[in-house]
XYZ file of N, CA, C and O in Angstrom:
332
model
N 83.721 42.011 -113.366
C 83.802 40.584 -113.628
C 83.929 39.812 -112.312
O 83.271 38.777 -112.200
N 84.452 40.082 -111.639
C 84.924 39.770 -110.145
C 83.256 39.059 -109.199
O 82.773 38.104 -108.589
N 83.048 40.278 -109.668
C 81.530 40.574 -108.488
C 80.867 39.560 -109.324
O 80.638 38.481 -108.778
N 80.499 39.725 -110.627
C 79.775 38.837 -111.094
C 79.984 37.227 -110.666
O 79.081 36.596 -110.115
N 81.046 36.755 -110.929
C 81.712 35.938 -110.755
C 81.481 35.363 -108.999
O 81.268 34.239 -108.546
N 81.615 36.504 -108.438
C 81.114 35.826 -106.683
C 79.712 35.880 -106.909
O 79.299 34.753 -107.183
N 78.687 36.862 -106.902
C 77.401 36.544 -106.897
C 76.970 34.710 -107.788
O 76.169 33.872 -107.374
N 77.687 34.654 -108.810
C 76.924 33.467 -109.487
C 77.712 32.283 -108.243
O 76.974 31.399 -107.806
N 78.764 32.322 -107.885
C 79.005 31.333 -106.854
C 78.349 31.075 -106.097
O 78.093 29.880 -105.949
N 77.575 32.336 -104.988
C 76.942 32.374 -103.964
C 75.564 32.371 -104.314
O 74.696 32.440 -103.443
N 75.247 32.280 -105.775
C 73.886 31.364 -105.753
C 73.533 30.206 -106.126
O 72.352 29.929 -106.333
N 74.713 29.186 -106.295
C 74.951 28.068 -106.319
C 75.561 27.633 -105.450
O 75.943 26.464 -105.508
N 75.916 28.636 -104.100
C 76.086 27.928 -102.872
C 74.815 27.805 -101.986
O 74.460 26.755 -101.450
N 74.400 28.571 -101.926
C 72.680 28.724 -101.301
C 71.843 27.769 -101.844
O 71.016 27.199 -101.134
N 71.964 27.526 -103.037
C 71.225 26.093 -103.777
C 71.566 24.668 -103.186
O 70.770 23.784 -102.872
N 73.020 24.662 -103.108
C 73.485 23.658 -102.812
C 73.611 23.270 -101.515
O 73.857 22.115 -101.165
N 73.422 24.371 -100.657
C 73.286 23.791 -99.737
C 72.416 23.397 -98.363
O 72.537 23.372 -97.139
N 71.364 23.078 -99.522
C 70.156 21.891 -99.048
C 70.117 20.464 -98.728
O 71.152 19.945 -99.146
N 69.586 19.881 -98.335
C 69.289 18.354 -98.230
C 68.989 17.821 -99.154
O 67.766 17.930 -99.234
N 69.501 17.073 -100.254
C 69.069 16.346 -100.797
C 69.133 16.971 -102.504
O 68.557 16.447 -103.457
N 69.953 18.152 -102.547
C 70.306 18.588 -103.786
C 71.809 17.873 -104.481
O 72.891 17.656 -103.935
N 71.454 17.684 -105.579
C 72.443 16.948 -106.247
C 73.695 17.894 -106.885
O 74.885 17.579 -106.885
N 73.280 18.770 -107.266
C 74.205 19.482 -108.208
C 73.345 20.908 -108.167
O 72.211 20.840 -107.693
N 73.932 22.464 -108.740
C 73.332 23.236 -108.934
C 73.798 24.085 -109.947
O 75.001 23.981 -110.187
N 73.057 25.024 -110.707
C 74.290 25.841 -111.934
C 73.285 27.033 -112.305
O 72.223 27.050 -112.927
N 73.959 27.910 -111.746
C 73.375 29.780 -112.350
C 73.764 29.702 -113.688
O 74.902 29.325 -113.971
N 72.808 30.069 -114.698
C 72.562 29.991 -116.002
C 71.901 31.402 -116.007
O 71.421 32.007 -115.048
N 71.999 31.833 -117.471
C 71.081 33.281 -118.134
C 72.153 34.266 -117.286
O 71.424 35.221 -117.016
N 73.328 34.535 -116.779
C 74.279 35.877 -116.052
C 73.186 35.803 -114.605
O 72.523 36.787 -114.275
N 73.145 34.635 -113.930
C 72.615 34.910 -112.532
C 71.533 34.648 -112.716
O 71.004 33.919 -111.877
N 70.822 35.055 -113.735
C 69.161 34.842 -113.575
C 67.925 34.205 -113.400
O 66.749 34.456 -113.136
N 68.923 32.977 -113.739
C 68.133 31.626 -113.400
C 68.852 30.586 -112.603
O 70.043 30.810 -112.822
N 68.726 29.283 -111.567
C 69.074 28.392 -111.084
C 68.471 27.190 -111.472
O 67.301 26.828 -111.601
N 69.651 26.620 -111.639
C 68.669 25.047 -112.237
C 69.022 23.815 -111.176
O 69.898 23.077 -111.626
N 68.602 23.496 -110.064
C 68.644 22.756 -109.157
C 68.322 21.051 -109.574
O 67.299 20.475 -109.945
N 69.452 20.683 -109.361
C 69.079 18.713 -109.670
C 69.112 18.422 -108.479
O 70.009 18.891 -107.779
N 68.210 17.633 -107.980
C 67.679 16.522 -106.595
C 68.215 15.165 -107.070
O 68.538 14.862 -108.219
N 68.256 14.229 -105.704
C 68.598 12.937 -105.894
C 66.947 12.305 -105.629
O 66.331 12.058 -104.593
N 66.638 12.204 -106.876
C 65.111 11.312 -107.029
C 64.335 10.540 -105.584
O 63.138 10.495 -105.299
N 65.678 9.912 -104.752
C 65.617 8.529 -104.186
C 65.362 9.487 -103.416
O 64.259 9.181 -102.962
N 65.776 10.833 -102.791
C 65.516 11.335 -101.296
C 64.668 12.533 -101.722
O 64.425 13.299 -100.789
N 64.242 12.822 -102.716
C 63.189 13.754 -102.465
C 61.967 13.559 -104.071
O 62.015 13.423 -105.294
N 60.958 13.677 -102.887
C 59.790 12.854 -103.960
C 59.401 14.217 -104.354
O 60.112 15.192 -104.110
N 58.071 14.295 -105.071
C 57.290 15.142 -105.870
C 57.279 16.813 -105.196
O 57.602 17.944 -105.558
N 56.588 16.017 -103.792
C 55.660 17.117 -103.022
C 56.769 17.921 -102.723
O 56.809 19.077 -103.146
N 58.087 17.232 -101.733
C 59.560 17.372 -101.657
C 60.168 18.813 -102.415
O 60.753 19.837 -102.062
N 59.654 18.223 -103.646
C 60.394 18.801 -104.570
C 59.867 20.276 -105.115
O 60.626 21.005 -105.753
N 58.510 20.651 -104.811
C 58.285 21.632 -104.762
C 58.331 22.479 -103.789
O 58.552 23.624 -104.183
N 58.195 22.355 -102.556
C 58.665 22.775 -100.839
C 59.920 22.912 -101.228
O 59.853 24.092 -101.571
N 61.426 22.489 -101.517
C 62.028 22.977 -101.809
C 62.745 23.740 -102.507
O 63.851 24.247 -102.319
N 61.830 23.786 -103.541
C 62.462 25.188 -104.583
C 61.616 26.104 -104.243
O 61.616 26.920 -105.165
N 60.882 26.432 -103.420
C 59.830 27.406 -102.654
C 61.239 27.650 -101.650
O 61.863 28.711 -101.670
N 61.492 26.862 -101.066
C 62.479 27.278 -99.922
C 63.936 28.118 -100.546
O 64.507 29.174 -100.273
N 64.139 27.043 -101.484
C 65.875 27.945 -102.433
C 65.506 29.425 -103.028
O 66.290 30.273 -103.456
N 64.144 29.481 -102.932
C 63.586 30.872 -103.440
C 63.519 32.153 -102.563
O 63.703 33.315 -102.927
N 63.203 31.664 -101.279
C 63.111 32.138 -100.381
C 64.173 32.889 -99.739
O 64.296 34.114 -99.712
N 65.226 31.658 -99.023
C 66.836 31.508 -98.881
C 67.388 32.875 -100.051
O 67.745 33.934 -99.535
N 67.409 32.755 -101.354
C 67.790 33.501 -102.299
C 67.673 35.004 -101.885
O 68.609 35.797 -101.787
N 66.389 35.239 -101.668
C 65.763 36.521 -101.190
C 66.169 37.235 -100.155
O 66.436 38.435 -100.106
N 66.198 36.475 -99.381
C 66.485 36.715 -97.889
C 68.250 36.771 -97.870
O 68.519 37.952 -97.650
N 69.463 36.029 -98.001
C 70.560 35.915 -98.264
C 71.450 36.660 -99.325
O 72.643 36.946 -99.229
N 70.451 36.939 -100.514
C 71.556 37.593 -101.444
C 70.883 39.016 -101.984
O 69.671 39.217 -101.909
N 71.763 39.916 -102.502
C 71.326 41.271 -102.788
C 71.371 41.372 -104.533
O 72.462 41.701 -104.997
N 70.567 41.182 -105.233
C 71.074 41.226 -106.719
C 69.142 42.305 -107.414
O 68.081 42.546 -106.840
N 69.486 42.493 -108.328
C 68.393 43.304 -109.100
C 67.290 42.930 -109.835
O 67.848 42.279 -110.718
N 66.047 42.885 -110.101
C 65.516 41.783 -110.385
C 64.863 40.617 -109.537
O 64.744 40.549 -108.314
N 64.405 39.566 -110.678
C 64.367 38.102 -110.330
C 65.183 37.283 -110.756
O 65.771 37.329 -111.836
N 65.267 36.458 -109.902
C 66.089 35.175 -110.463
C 64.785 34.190 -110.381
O 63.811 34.366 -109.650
N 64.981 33.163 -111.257
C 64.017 31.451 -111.504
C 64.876 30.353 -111.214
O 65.876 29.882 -111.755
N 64.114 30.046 -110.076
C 64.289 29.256 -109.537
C 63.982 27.393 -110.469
O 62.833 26.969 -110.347
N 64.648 26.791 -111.007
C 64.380 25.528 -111.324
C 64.510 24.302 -110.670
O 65.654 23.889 -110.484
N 63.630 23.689 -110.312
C 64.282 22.439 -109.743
C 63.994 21.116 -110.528
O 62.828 20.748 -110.664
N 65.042 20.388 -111.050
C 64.955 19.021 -111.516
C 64.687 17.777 -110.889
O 65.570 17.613 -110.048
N 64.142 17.118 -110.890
C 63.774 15.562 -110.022
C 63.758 14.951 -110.852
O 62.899 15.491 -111.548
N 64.354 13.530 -111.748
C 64.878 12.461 -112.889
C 65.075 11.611 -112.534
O 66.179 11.328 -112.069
N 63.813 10.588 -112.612
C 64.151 9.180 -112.820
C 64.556 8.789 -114.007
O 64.156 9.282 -115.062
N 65.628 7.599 -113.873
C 66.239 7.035 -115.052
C 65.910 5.585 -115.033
O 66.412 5.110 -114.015
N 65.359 4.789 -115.637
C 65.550 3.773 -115.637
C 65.842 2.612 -116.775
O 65.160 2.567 -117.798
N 66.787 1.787 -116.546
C 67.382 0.722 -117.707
C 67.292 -0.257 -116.880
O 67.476 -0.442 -115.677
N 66.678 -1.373 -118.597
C 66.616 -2.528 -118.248
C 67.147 -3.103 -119.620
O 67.021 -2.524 -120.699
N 67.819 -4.442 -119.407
C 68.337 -5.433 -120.668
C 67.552 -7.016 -120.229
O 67.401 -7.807 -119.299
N 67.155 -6.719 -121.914
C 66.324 -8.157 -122.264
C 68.027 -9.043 -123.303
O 68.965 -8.780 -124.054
N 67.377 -10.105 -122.572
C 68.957 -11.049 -122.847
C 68.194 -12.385 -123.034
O 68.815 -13.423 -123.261
């Protein structure tokens, strides 16, 4: 439980610590990463160069069995009130 428990940390530290990532969360026991961006600092193209890169980083940095999937989110929100 231990180990598990550090590996899912340390792949939500490697996620997180990019430029321009908002939040990060190992989902599926490690197997997947679901990466949220801040819209305003990373556009489209951005946004695929960097989950190419958190993929990479992953590979290179951590020792686990398998694949992990890499997700990255980019969400615009927008509200408006008619008055």
């Amino acid at each position: 439980l231990e180990n598990y428990l550090k590996r899912i940390g340390e792949l939500e530290n490697v996620a997180s610590g990019f430029e321009g990532v908002e939040r990060s969360y190992a989902i599926q026991a490690g197997r997947e990463i679901r990466v949220f961006v801040k819209p305003n600092e990373i556009d489209d193209l951005a946004a695929q160069k960097l989950a190419k890169d958190i993929a990479n980083r992953v590979e290179q940095e951590l020792n686990f069995p398998g694949e992990i999937k890499v997700t990255l989110i980019r969400e615009n929100r927008f509200t408006e009130y008619a008055r």
